[in-house]
PDB file as gemmi writes it, atoms N, CA and C in Angstrom:
CRYST1    1.000    1.000    1.000  90.00  90.00  90.00 P 1                      
ATOM      1  N   MET A   1       0.855  -1.177   0.000  1.00  0.00           N  
ATOM      2  CA  MET A   1       0.000   0.000   0.000  1.00  0.00           C  
ATOM      3  C   MET A   1       0.898   1.236   0.000  1.00  0.00           C  
ATOM      4  N   PRO A   2       0.597   2.217  -0.821  1.00  0.00           N  
ATOM      5  CA  PRO A   2       1.395   3.445  -0.864  1.00  0.00           C  
ATOM      6  C   PRO A   2       1.393   4.156   0.485  1.00  0.00           C  
ATOM      7  N   GLU A   3       2.517   4.839   0.777  1.00  0.00           N  
ATOM      8  CA  GLU A   3       2.664   5.518   2.064  1.00  0.00           C  
ATOM      9  C   GLU A   3       1.521   6.488   2.335  1.00  0.00           C  
ATOM     10  N   ARG A   4       1.170   7.293   1.354  1.00  0.00           N  
ATOM     11  CA  ARG A   4       0.102   8.283   1.565  1.00  0.00           C  
ATOM     12  C   ARG A   4      -1.238   7.627   1.841  1.00  0.00           C  
ATOM     13  N   ALA A   5      -1.432   6.445   1.320  1.00  0.00           N  
ATOM     14  CA  ALA A   5      -2.701   5.751   1.544  1.00  0.00           C  
ATOM     15  C   ALA A   5      -2.801   5.207   2.963  1.00  0.00           C  
ATOM     16  N   LEU A   6      -1.671   5.107   3.656  1.00  0.00           N  
ATOM     17  CA  LEU A   6      -1.665   4.604   5.026  1.00  0.00           C  
ATOM     18  C   LEU A   6      -1.720   5.720   6.059  1.00  0.00           C  
ATOM     19  N   ASP A   7      -1.410   6.941   5.672  1.00  0.00           N  
ATOM     20  CA  ASP A   7      -1.415   8.081   6.591  1.00  0.00           C  
ATOM     21  C   ASP A   7      -2.856   8.519   6.830  1.00  0.00           C  
ATOM     22  N   PRO A   8      -3.376   8.337   8.062  1.00  0.00           N  
ATOM     23  CA  PRO A   8      -4.784   8.653   8.315  1.00  0.00           C  
ATOM     24  C   PRO A   8      -5.131  10.130   8.154  1.00  0.00           C  
ATOM     25  N   HIS A   9      -4.120  10.984   8.074  1.00  0.00           N  
ATOM     26  CA  HIS A   9      -4.371  12.417   7.921  1.00  0.00           C  
ATOM     27  C   HIS A   9      -4.369  12.863   6.462  1.00  0.00           C  
ATOM     28  N   SER A  10      -4.003  11.962   5.552  1.00  0.00           N  
ATOM     29  CA  SER A  10      -3.954  12.345   4.143  1.00  0.00           C  
ATOM     30  C   SER A  10      -5.337  12.243   3.513  1.00  0.00           C  
ATOM     31  N   ALA A  11      -5.572  13.110   2.557  1.00  0.00           N  
ATOM     32  CA  ALA A  11      -6.866  13.116   1.863  1.00  0.00           C  
ATOM     33  C   ALA A  11      -7.089  11.809   1.112  1.00  0.00           C  
ATOM     34  N   ILE A  12      -6.029  11.256   0.544  1.00  0.00           N  
ATOM     35  CA  ILE A  12      -6.183  10.022  -0.229  1.00  0.00           C  
ATOM     36  C   ILE A  12      -6.568   8.856   0.683  1.00  0.00           C  
ATOM     37  N   CYS A  13      -6.021   8.830   1.881  1.00  0.00           N  
ATOM     38  CA  CYS A  13      -6.379   7.782   2.844  1.00  0.00           C  
ATOM     39  C   CYS A  13      -7.852   7.885   3.206  1.00  0.00           C  
ATOM     40  N   ARG A  14      -8.312   9.091   3.457  1.00  0.00           N  
ATOM     41  CA  ARG A  14      -9.723   9.286   3.793  1.00  0.00           C  
ATOM     42  C   ARG A  14     -10.618   8.890   2.625  1.00  0.00           C  
ATOM     43  N   ALA A  15     -10.195   9.232   1.402  1.00  0.00           N  
ATOM     44  CA  ALA A  15     -10.990   8.887   0.219  1.00  0.00           C  
ATOM     45  C   ALA A  15     -11.088   7.373   0.046  1.00  0.00           C  
ATOM     46  N   ILE A  16      -9.968   6.679   0.208  1.00  0.00           N  
ATOM     47  CA  ILE A  16      -9.975   5.222   0.078  1.00  0.00           C  
ATOM     48  C   ILE A  16     -10.844   4.600   1.164  1.00  0.00           C  
ATOM     49  N   ARG A  17     -10.722   5.102   2.382  1.00  0.00           N  
ATOM     50  CA  ARG A  17     -11.529   4.576   3.485  1.00  0.00           C  
ATOM     51  C   ARG A  17     -13.025   4.799   3.229  1.00  0.00           C  
ATOM     52  N   LEU A  18     -13.381   5.986   2.723  1.00  0.00           N  
ATOM     53  CA  LEU A  18     -14.786   6.257   2.406  1.00  0.00           C  
ATOM     54  C   LEU A  18     -15.298   5.340   1.301  1.00  0.00           C  
ATOM     55  N   LEU A  19     -14.471   5.127   0.269  1.00  0.00           N  
ATOM     56  CA  LEU A  19     -14.866   4.208  -0.806  1.00  0.00           C  
ATOM     57  C   LEU A  19     -15.103   2.806  -0.262  1.00  0.00           C  
ATOM     58  N   ARG A  20     -14.186   2.334   0.594  1.00  0.00           N  
ATOM     59  CA  ARG A  20     -14.328   0.990   1.162  1.00  0.00           C  
ATOM     60  C   ARG A  20     -15.582   0.882   2.014  1.00  0.00           C  
ATOM     61  N   ASP A  21     -15.771   1.856   2.888  1.00  0.00           N  
ATOM     62  CA  ASP A  21     -16.946   1.829   3.765  1.00  0.00           C  
ATOM     63  C   ASP A  21     -18.236   1.860   2.955  1.00  0.00           C  
ATOM     64  N   HIS A  22     -18.268   2.714   1.951  1.00  0.00           N  
ATOM     65  CA  HIS A  22     -19.481   2.836   1.145  1.00  0.00           C  
ATOM     66  C   HIS A  22     -19.725   1.578   0.315  1.00  0.00           C  
ATOM     67  N   SER A  23     -18.661   1.016  -0.261  1.00  0.00           N  
ATOM     68  CA  SER A  23     -18.848  -0.176  -1.093  1.00  0.00           C  
ATOM     69  C   SER A  23     -19.310  -1.365  -0.259  1.00  0.00           C  
ATOM     70  N   ARG A  24     -18.847  -1.452   0.977  1.00  0.00           N  
ATOM     71  CA  ARG A  24     -19.266  -2.565   1.839  1.00  0.00           C  
ATOM     72  C   ARG A  24     -20.722  -2.442   2.261  1.00  0.00           C  
ATOM     73  N   GLY A  25     -21.208  -1.211   2.358  1.00  0.00           N  
ATOM     74  CA  GLY A  25     -22.583  -1.011   2.785  1.00  0.00           C  
ATOM     75  C   GLY A  25     -23.569  -0.814   1.651  1.00  0.00           C  
ATOM     76  N   CYS A  26     -23.092  -0.925   0.432  1.00  0.00           N  
ATOM     77  CA  CYS A  26     -23.924  -0.658  -0.737  1.00  0.00           C  
ATOM     78  C   CYS A  26     -24.761  -1.886  -1.103  1.00  0.00           C  
ATOM     79  N   ASP A  27     -26.030  -1.655  -1.379  1.00  0.00           N  
ATOM     80  CA  ASP A  27     -26.922  -2.757  -1.749  1.00  0.00           C  
ATOM     81  C   ASP A  27     -26.835  -3.117  -3.229  1.00  0.00           C  
ATOM     82  N   SER A  28     -26.426  -2.180  -4.041  1.00  0.00           N  
ATOM     83  CA  SER A  28     -26.353  -2.406  -5.482  1.00  0.00           C  
ATOM     84  C   SER A  28     -25.028  -3.083  -5.846  1.00  0.00           C  
ATOM     85  N   VAL A  29     -25.128  -4.237  -6.489  1.00  0.00           N  
ATOM     86  CA  VAL A  29     -23.933  -4.976  -6.888  1.00  0.00           C  
ATOM     87  C   VAL A  29     -23.127  -4.177  -7.906  1.00  0.00           C  
ATOM     88  N   GLU A  30     -23.796  -3.544  -8.845  1.00  0.00           N  
ATOM     89  CA  GLU A  30     -23.097  -2.762  -9.868  1.00  0.00           C  
ATOM     90  C   GLU A  30     -22.348  -1.591  -9.252  1.00  0.00           C  
ATOM     91  N   THR A  31     -22.984  -0.889  -8.330  1.00  0.00           N  
ATOM     92  CA  THR A  31     -22.337   0.241  -7.670  1.00  0.00           C  
ATOM     93  C   THR A  31     -21.167  -0.239  -6.833  1.00  0.00           C  
ATOM     94  N   ARG A  32     -21.335  -1.348  -6.142  1.00  0.00           N  
ATOM     95  CA  ARG A  32     -20.252  -1.901  -5.326  1.00  0.00           C  
ATOM     96  C   ARG A  32     -19.046  -2.234  -6.200  1.00  0.00           C  
ATOM     97  N   ARG A  33     -19.289  -2.857  -7.341  1.00  0.00           N  
ATOM     98  CA  ARG A  33     -18.184  -3.184  -8.257  1.00  0.00           C  
ATOM     99  C   ARG A  33     -17.467  -1.928  -8.734  1.00  0.00           C  
ATOM    100  N   LEU A  34     -18.230  -0.900  -9.059  1.00  0.00           N  
ATOM    101  CA  LEU A  34     -17.637   0.359  -9.510  1.00  0.00           C  
ATOM    102  C   LEU A  34     -16.785   0.990  -8.407  1.00  0.00           C  
ATOM    103  N   LEU A  35     -17.271   0.991  -7.190  1.00  0.00           N  
ATOM    104  CA  LEU A  35     -16.519   1.563  -6.076  1.00  0.00           C  
ATOM    105  C   LEU A  35     -15.237   0.784  -5.809  1.00  0.00           C  
ATOM    106  N   ILE A  36     -15.301  -0.530  -5.891  1.00  0.00           N  
ATOM    107  CA  ILE A  36     -14.113  -1.359  -5.682  1.00  0.00           C  
ATOM    108  C   ILE A  36     -13.097  -1.112  -6.788  1.00  0.00           C  
ATOM    109  N   ARG A  37     -13.547  -1.007  -8.033  1.00  0.00           N  
ATOM    110  CA  ARG A  37     -12.629  -0.709  -9.143  1.00  0.00           C  
ATOM    111  C   ARG A  37     -12.007   0.663  -8.986  1.00  0.00           C  
ATOM    112  N   THR A  38     -12.788   1.629  -8.514  1.00  0.00           N  
ATOM    113  CA  THR A  38     -12.269   2.977  -8.292  1.00  0.00           C  
ATOM    114  C   THR A  38     -11.197   2.959  -7.218  1.00  0.00           C  
ATOM    115  N   GLU A  39     -11.427   2.226  -6.147  1.00  0.00           N  
ATOM    116  CA  GLU A  39     -10.437   2.110  -5.073  1.00  0.00           C  
ATOM    117  C   GLU A  39      -9.146   1.492  -5.606  1.00  0.00           C  
ATOM    118  N   ARG A  40      -9.267   0.415  -6.360  1.00  0.00           N  
ATOM    119  CA  ARG A  40      -8.079  -0.244  -6.920  1.00  0.00           C  
ATOM    120  C   ARG A  40      -7.327   0.679  -7.864  1.00  0.00           C  
ATOM    121  N   TRP A  41      -8.061   1.458  -8.672  1.00  0.00           N  
ATOM    122  CA  TRP A  41      -7.434   2.404  -9.589  1.00  0.00           C  
ATOM    123  C   TRP A  41      -6.671   3.472  -8.814  1.00  0.00           C  
ATOM    124  N   MET A  42      -7.273   3.998  -7.743  1.00  0.00           N  
ATOM    125  CA  MET A  42      -6.604   5.024  -6.942  1.00  0.00           C  
ATOM    126  C   MET A  42      -5.301   4.495  -6.348  1.00  0.00           C  
ATOM    127  N   ILE A  43      -5.344   3.284  -5.815  1.00  0.00           N  
ATOM    128  CA  ILE A  43      -4.142   2.699  -5.222  1.00  0.00           C  
ATOM    129  C   ILE A  43      -3.094   2.447  -6.294  1.00  0.00           C  
ATOM    130  N   TRP A  44      -3.503   1.973  -7.461  1.00  0.00           N  
ATOM    131  CA  TRP A  44      -2.562   1.741  -8.563  1.00  0.00           C  
ATOM    132  C   TRP A  44      -1.905   3.051  -8.992  1.00  0.00           C  
ATOM    133  N   MET A  45      -2.713   4.112  -9.114  1.00  0.00           N  
ATOM    134  CA  MET A  45      -2.166   5.419  -9.506  1.00  0.00           C  
ATOM    135  C   MET A  45      -1.177   5.935  -8.467  1.00  0.00           C  
ATOM    136  N   LEU A  46      -1.481   5.777  -7.200  1.00  0.00           N  
ATOM    137  CA  LEU A  46      -0.562   6.203  -6.144  1.00  0.00           C  
ATOM    138  C   LEU A  46       0.754   5.442  -6.215  1.00  0.00           C  
ATOM    139  N   ARG A  47       0.662   4.137  -6.392  1.00  0.00           N  
ATOM    140  CA  ARG A  47       1.879   3.326  -6.468  1.00  0.00           C  
ATOM    141  C   ARG A  47       2.735   3.744  -7.656  1.00  0.00           C  
ATOM    142  N   ARG A  48       2.113   4.020  -8.793  1.00  0.00           N  
ATOM    143  CA  ARG A  48       2.876   4.484  -9.962  1.00  0.00           C  
ATOM    144  C   ARG A  48       3.508   5.835  -9.698  1.00  0.00           C  
ATOM    145  N   GLN A  49       2.761   6.719  -9.052  1.00  0.00           N  
ATOM    146  CA  GLN A  49       3.274   8.055  -8.762  1.00  0.00           C  
ATOM    147  C   GLN A  49       4.439   7.996  -7.774  1.00  0.00           C  
ATOM    148  N   GLU A  50       4.438   7.006  -6.900  1.00  0.00           N  
ATOM    149  CA  GLU A  50       5.515   6.857  -5.934  1.00  0.00           C  
ATOM    150  C   GLU A  50       6.701   6.095  -6.513  1.00  0.00           C  
ATOM    151  N   GLY A  51       6.678   5.827  -7.818  1.00  0.00           N  
ATOM    152  CA  GLY A  51       7.852   5.299  -8.480  1.00  0.00           C  
ATOM    153  C   GLY A  51       7.828   3.831  -8.853  1.00  0.00           C  
ATOM    154  N   GLU A  52       6.783   3.119  -8.533  1.00  0.00           N  
ATOM    155  CA  GLU A  52       6.715   1.714  -8.926  1.00  0.00           C  
ATOM    156  C   GLU A  52       6.355   1.635 -10.406  1.00  0.00           C  
ATOM    157  N   ASP A  53       7.070   0.784 -11.121  1.00  0.00           N  
ATOM    158  CA  ASP A  53       6.796   0.588 -12.542  1.00  0.00           C  
ATOM    159  C   ASP A  53       5.826  -0.581 -12.673  1.00  0.00           C  
ATOM    160  N   LEU A  54       4.549  -0.245 -12.731  1.00  0.00           N  
ATOM    161  CA  LEU A  54       3.509  -1.266 -12.746  1.00  0.00           C  
ATOM    162  C   LEU A  54       2.788  -1.300 -14.084  1.00  0.00           C  
ATOM    163  N   PRO A  55       2.499  -2.502 -14.584  1.00  0.00           N  
ATOM    164  CA  PRO A  55       1.656  -2.578 -15.780  1.00  0.00           C  
ATOM    165  C   PRO A  55       0.216  -2.240 -15.402  1.00  0.00           C  
ATOM    166  N   VAL A  56      -0.551  -1.855 -16.383  1.00  0.00           N  
ATOM    167  CA  VAL A  56      -1.966  -1.575 -16.136  1.00  0.00           C  
ATOM    168  C   VAL A  56      -2.673  -2.908 -15.901  1.00  0.00           C  
ATOM    169  N   PRO A  57      -3.331  -3.061 -14.756  1.00  0.00           N  
ATOM    170  CA  PRO A  57      -4.053  -4.311 -14.502  1.00  0.00           C  
ATOM    171  C   PRO A  57      -5.146  -4.529 -15.551  1.00  0.00           C  
ATOM    172  N   ALA A  58      -5.375  -5.774 -15.902  1.00  0.00           N  
ATOM    173  CA  ALA A  58      -6.359  -6.107 -16.939  1.00  0.00           C  
ATOM    174  C   ALA A  58      -7.736  -5.557 -16.608  1.00  0.00           C  
ATOM    175  N   GLU A  59      -8.127  -5.615 -15.339  1.00  0.00           N  
ATOM    176  CA  GLU A  59      -9.460  -5.131 -14.970  1.00  0.00           C  
ATOM    177  C   GLU A  59      -9.579  -3.618 -15.104  1.00  0.00           C  
ATOM    178  N   LEU A  60      -8.451  -2.920 -15.059  1.00  0.00           N  
ATOM    179  CA  LEU A  60      -8.480  -1.467 -15.208  1.00  0.00           C  
ATOM    180  C   LEU A  60      -8.304  -1.041 -16.658  1.00  0.00           C  
ATOM    181  N   ALA A  61      -7.705  -1.897 -17.463  1.00  0.00           N  
ATOM    182  CA  ALA A  61      -7.438  -1.549 -18.855  1.00  0.00           C  
ATOM    183  C   ALA A  61      -8.696  -1.607 -19.704  1.00  0.00           C  
ATOM    184  N   GLY A  62      -9.619  -2.453 -19.329  1.00  0.00           N  
ATOM    185  CA  GLY A  62     -10.784  -2.684 -20.161  1.00  0.00           C  
ATOM    186  C   GLY A  62     -11.880  -1.775 -19.854  1.00  0.00           C  
TER     187      GLY A  62                                                      
END                                                                             
């Protein structure tokens, strides 16, 4: 997990936590899937920005 995503005072950490909380409590399967994909995309973008050379995950590329 990227450093900023672990810092409870960072905006990105709060955003990821809100996405997780909302997706877990969401009744709509489609909305839950979208929220989970958004969370994964945010974490992937953070990791790339912090210098990791990552390929685009198949679920995010499509």
